[in-house]
mmCIF file of C-alpha atoms in Angstrom:
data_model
loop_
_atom_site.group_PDB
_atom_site.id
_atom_site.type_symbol
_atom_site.label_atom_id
_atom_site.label_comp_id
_atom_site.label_asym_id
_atom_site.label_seq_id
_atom_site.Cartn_x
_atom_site.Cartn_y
_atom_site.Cartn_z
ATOM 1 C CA UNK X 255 -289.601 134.122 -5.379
ATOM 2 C CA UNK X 256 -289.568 134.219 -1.725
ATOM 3 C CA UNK X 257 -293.482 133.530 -1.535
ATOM 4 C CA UNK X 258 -292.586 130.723 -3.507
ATOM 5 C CA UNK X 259 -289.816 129.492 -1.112
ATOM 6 C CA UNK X 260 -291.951 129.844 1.654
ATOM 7 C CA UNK X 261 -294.491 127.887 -0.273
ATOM 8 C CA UNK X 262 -292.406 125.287 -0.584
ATOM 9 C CA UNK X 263 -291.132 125.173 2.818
ATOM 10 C CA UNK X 264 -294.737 125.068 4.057
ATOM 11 C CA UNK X 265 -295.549 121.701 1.924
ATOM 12 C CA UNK X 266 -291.957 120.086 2.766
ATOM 13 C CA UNK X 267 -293.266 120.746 6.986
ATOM 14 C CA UNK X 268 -296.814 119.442 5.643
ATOM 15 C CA UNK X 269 -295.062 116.083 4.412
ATOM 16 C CA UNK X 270 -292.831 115.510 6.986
ATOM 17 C CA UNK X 271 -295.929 115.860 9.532
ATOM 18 C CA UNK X 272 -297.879 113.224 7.995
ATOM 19 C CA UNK X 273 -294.322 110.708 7.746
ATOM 20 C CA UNK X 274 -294.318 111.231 11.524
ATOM 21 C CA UNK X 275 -297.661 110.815 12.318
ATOM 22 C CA UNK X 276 -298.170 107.751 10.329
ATOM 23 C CA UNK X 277 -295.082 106.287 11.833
ATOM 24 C CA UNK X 278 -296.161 107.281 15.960
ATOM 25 C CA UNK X 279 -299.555 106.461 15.017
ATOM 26 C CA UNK X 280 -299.751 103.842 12.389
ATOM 27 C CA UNK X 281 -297.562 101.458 13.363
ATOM 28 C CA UNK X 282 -299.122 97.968 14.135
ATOM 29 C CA UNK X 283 -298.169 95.551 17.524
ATOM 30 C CA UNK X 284 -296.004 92.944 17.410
ATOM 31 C CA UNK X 285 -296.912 89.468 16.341
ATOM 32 C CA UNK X 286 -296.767 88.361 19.865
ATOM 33 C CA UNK X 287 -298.657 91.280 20.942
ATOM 34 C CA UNK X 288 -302.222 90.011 19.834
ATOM 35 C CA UNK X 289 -302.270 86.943 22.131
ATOM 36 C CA UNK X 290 -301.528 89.128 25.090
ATOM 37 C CA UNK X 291 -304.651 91.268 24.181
ATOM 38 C CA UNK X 292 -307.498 91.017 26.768
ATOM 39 C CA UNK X 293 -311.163 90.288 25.030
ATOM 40 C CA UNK X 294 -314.281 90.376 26.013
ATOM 41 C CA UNK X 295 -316.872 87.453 26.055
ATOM 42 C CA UNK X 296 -320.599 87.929 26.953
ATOM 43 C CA UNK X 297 -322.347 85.709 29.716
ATOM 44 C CA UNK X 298 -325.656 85.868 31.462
ATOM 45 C CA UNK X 299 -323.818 88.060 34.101
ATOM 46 C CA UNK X 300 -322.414 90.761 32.020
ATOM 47 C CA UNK X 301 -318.812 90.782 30.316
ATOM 48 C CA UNK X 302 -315.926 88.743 31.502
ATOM 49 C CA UNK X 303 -312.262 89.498 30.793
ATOM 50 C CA UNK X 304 -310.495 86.846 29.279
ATOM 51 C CA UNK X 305 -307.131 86.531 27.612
ATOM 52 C CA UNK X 306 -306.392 84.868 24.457
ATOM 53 C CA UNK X 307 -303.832 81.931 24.467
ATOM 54 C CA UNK X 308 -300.396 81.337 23.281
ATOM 55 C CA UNK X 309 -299.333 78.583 20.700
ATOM 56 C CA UNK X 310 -297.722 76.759 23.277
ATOM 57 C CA UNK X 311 -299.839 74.918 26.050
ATOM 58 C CA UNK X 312 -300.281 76.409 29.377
ATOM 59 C CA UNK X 313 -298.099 75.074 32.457
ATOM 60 C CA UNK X 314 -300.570 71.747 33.802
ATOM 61 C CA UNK X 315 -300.187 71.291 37.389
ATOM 62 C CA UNK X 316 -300.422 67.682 38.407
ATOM 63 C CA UNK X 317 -300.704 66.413 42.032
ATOM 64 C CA UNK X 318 -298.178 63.920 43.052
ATOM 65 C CA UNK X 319 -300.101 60.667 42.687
ATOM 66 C CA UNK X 320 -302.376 62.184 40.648
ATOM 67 C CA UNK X 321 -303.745 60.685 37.330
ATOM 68 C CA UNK X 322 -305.537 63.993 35.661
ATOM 69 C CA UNK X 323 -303.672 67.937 35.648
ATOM 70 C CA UNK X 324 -305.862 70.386 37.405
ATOM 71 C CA UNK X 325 -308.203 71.504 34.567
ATOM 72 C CA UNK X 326 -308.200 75.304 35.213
ATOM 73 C CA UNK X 327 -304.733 77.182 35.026
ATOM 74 C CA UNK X 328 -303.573 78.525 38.344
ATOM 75 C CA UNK X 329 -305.604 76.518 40.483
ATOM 76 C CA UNK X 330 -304.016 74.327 43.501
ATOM 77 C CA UNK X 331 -305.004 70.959 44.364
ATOM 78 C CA UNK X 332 -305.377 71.869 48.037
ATOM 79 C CA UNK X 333 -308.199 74.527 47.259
ATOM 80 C CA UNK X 334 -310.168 71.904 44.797
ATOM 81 C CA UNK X 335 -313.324 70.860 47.150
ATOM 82 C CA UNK X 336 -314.687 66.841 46.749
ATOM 83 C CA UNK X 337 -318.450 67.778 45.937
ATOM 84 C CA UNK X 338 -319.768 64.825 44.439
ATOM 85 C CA UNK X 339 -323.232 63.657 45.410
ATOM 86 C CA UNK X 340 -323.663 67.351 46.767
ATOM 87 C CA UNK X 341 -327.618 67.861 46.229
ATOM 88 C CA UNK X 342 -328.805 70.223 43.195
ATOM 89 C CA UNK X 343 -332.123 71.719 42.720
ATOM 90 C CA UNK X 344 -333.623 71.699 45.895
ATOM 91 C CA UNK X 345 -332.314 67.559 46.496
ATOM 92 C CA UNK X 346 -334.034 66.344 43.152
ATOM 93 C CA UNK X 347 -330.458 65.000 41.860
ATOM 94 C CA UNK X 348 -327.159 64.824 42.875
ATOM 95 C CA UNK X 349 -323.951 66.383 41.609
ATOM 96 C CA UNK X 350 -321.502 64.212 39.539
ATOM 97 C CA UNK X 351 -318.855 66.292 38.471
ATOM 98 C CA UNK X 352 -315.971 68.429 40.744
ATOM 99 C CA UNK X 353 -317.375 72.069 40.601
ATOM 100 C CA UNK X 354 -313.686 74.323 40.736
ATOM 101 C CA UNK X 355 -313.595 77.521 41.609
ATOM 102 C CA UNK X 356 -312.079 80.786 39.617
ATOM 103 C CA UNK X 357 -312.509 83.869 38.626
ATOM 104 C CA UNK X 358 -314.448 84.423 35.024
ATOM 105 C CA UNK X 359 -311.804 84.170 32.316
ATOM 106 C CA UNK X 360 -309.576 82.079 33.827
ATOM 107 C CA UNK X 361 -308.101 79.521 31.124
ATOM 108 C CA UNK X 362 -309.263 76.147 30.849
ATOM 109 C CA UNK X 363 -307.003 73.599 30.006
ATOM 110 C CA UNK X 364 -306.738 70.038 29.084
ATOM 111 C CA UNK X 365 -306.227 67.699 32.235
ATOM 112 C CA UNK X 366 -305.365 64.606 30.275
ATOM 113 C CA UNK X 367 -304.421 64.163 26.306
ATOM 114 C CA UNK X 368 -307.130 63.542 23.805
ATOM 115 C CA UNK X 369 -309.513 64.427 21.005
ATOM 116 C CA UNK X 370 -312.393 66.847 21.256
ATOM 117 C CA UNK X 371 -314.813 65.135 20.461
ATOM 118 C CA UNK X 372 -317.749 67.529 20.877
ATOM 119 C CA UNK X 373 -318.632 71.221 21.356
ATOM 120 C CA UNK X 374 -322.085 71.238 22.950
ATOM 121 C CA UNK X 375 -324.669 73.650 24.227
ATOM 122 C CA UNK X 376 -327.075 72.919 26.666
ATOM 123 C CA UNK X 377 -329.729 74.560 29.413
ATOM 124 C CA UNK X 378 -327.724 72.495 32.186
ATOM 125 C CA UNK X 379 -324.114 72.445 31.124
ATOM 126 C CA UNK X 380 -324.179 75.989 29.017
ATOM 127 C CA UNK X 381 -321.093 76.271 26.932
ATOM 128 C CA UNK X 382 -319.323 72.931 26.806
ATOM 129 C CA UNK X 383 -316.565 70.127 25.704
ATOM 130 C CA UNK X 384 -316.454 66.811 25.969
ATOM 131 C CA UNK X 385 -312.522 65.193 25.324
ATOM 132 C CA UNK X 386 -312.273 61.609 24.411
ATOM 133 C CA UNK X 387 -309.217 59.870 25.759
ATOM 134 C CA UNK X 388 -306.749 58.267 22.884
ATOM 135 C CA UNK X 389 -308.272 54.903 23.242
ATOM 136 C CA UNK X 390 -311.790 56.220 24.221
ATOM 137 C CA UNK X 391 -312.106 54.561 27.219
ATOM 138 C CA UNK X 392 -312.560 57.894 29.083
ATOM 139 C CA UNK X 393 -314.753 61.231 28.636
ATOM 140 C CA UNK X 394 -313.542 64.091 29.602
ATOM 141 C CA UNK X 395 -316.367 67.104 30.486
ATOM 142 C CA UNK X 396 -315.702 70.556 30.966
ATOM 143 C CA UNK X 397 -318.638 73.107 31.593
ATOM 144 C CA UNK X 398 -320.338 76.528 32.134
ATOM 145 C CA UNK X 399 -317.386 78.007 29.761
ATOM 146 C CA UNK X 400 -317.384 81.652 28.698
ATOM 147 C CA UNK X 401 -316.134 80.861 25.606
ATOM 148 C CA UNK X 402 -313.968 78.671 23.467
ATOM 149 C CA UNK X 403 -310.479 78.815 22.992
ATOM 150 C CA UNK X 404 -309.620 80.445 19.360
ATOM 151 C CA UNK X 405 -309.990 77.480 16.914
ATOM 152 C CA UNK X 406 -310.761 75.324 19.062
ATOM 153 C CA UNK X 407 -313.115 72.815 16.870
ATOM 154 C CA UNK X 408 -314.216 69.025 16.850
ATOM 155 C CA UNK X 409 -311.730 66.618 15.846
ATOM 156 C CA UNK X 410 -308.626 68.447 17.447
ATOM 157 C CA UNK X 411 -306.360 66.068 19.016
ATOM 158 C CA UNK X 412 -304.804 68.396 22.675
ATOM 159 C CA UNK X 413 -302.170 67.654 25.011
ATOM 160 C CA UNK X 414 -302.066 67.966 28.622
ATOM 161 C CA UNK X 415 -302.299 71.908 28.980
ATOM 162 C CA UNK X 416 -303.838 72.871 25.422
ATOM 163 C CA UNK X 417 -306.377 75.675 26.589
ATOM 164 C CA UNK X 418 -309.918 74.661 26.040
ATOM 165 C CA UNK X 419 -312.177 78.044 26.826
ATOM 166 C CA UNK X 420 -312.708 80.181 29.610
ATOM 167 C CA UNK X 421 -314.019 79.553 33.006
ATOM 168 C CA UNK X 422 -317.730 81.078 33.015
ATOM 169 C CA UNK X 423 -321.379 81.274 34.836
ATOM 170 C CA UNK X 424 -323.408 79.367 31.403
ATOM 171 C CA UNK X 425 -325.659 77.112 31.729
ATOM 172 C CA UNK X 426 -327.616 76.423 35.275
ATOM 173 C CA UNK X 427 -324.060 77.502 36.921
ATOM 174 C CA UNK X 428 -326.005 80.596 38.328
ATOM 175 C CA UNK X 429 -325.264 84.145 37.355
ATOM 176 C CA UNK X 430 -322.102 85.231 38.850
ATOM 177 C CA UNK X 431 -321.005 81.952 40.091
ATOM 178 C CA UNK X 432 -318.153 81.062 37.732
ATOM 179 C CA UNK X 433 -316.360 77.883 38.233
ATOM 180 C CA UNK X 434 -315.658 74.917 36.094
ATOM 181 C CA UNK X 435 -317.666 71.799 36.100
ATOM 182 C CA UNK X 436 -315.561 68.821 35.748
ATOM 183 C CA UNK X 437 -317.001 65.495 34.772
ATOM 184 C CA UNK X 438 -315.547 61.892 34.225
ATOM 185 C CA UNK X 439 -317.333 59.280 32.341
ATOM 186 C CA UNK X 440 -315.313 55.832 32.127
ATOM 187 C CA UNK X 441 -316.940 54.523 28.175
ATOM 188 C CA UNK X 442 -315.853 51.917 26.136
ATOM 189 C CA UNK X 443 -315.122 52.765 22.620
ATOM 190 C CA UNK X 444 -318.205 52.545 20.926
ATOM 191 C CA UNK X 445 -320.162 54.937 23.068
ATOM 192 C CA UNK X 446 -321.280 58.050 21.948
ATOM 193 C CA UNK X 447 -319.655 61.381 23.433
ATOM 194 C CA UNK X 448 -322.968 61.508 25.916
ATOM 195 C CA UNK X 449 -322.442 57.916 26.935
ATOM 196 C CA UNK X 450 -320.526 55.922 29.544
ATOM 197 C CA UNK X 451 -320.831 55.941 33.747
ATOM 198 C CA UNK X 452 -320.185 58.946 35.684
ATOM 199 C CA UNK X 453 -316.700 58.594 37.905
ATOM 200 C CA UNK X 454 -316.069 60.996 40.778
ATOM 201 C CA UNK X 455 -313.105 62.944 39.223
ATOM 202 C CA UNK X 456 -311.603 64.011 42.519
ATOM 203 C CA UNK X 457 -309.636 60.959 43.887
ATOM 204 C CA UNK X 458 -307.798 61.747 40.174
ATOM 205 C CA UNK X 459 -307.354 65.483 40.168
ATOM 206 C CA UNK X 460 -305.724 65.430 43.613
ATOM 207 C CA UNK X 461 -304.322 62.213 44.151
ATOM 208 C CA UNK X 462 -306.073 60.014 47.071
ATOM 209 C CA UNK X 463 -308.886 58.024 47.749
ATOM 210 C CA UNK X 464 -312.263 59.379 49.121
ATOM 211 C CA UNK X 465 -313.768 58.606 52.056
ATOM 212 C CA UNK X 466 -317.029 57.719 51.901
#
């Protein structure tokens, strides 16, 4: 009787064990946990950190005066260099786009409302997506991403501040160099997503003319 006792008393300890266990151990985050969670995402460079987005857009900062939000999240205005016409590949063409600067990962966002109208990949431009303004008189180009954003897909109409990808190094951007191109193409609205005439975009990320 008392072996059996302690028999019992041995599989009620057993039981209670496993109840904690699975409750320390086996519980899952919460809902808003997930899109907290860093995750990785390969480029020519090695792995870059990047963070998954919320549901809700991230905060746009627009210059006063300024037409277009700053494309990358966190970025100021002031630090945004004009480097249109800079020479590429030893002078054999000329830059049209604002190159920003950021660390690998950082979000990239939408700097004007739109649809996506493409998700591209190509030896110059790597990982890319081209925006078509509402009335498709503008292009908007964003390149050298790390990645997408999480359903992000062709088709989806964004808002000023919907995350687009990741700033990355794809593409010609050079291993290690991470930044975001930015290109402007003013189309009309039969043109095709690679159609239309390039447009410095600086003057409208930061707000006044160029000198030239």
């Amino acid at each position: 009787m008392k072996k059996l006792g302690c028999g019992l008393l041995l599989v009620l300890c057993m039981v209670g064990g496993a109840f904690v266990a699975l409750v320390l151990f086996g519980r899952t985050l919460p809902d808003a946990a997930p899109r907290s969670v860093a995750m990785a995402a390969a480029t020519r460079s090695g792995e870059v950190t990047i963070v998954q987005p919320s549901s809700s857009p991230s905060p746009a900062v627009r210059q006063a005066g300024a037409p277009l939000a700053i494309p990358v999240a966190g970025v100021a205005a002031a630090s945004i260099q004009d480097n249109w016409g800079d020479p590429r590949d030893n002078g054999l063409r000329a830059h049209h786009g604002t190159d920003i600067m950021a660390p690998g990962g950082t979000p990239v966002i939408a700097a004007a409302p739109g649809t996506v109208e493409k998700l591209w990949t190509s030896a110059a431009g790597g990982t890319t997506v081209y925006v078509r303004s509402p009335r498709r008189l503008w292009t908007y180009y964003y390149a050298h991403l790390a990645g997408y954003a999480p359903g992000l897909h062709e088709g989806q109409v964004v808002r000023v501040g919907d995350q687009l990808g990741y700033v990355g190094d794809t593409g010609n951007a050079g291993a290690g160099n991470f930044h975001l191109h930015f290109g402007l193409a003013r189309t009309t609205p039969d043109q095709h997503w690679y159609e239309g005439e390039d447009i410095d975009p600086y003057p409208y990320l930061v707000g006044k003319p160029v000198a030239r």
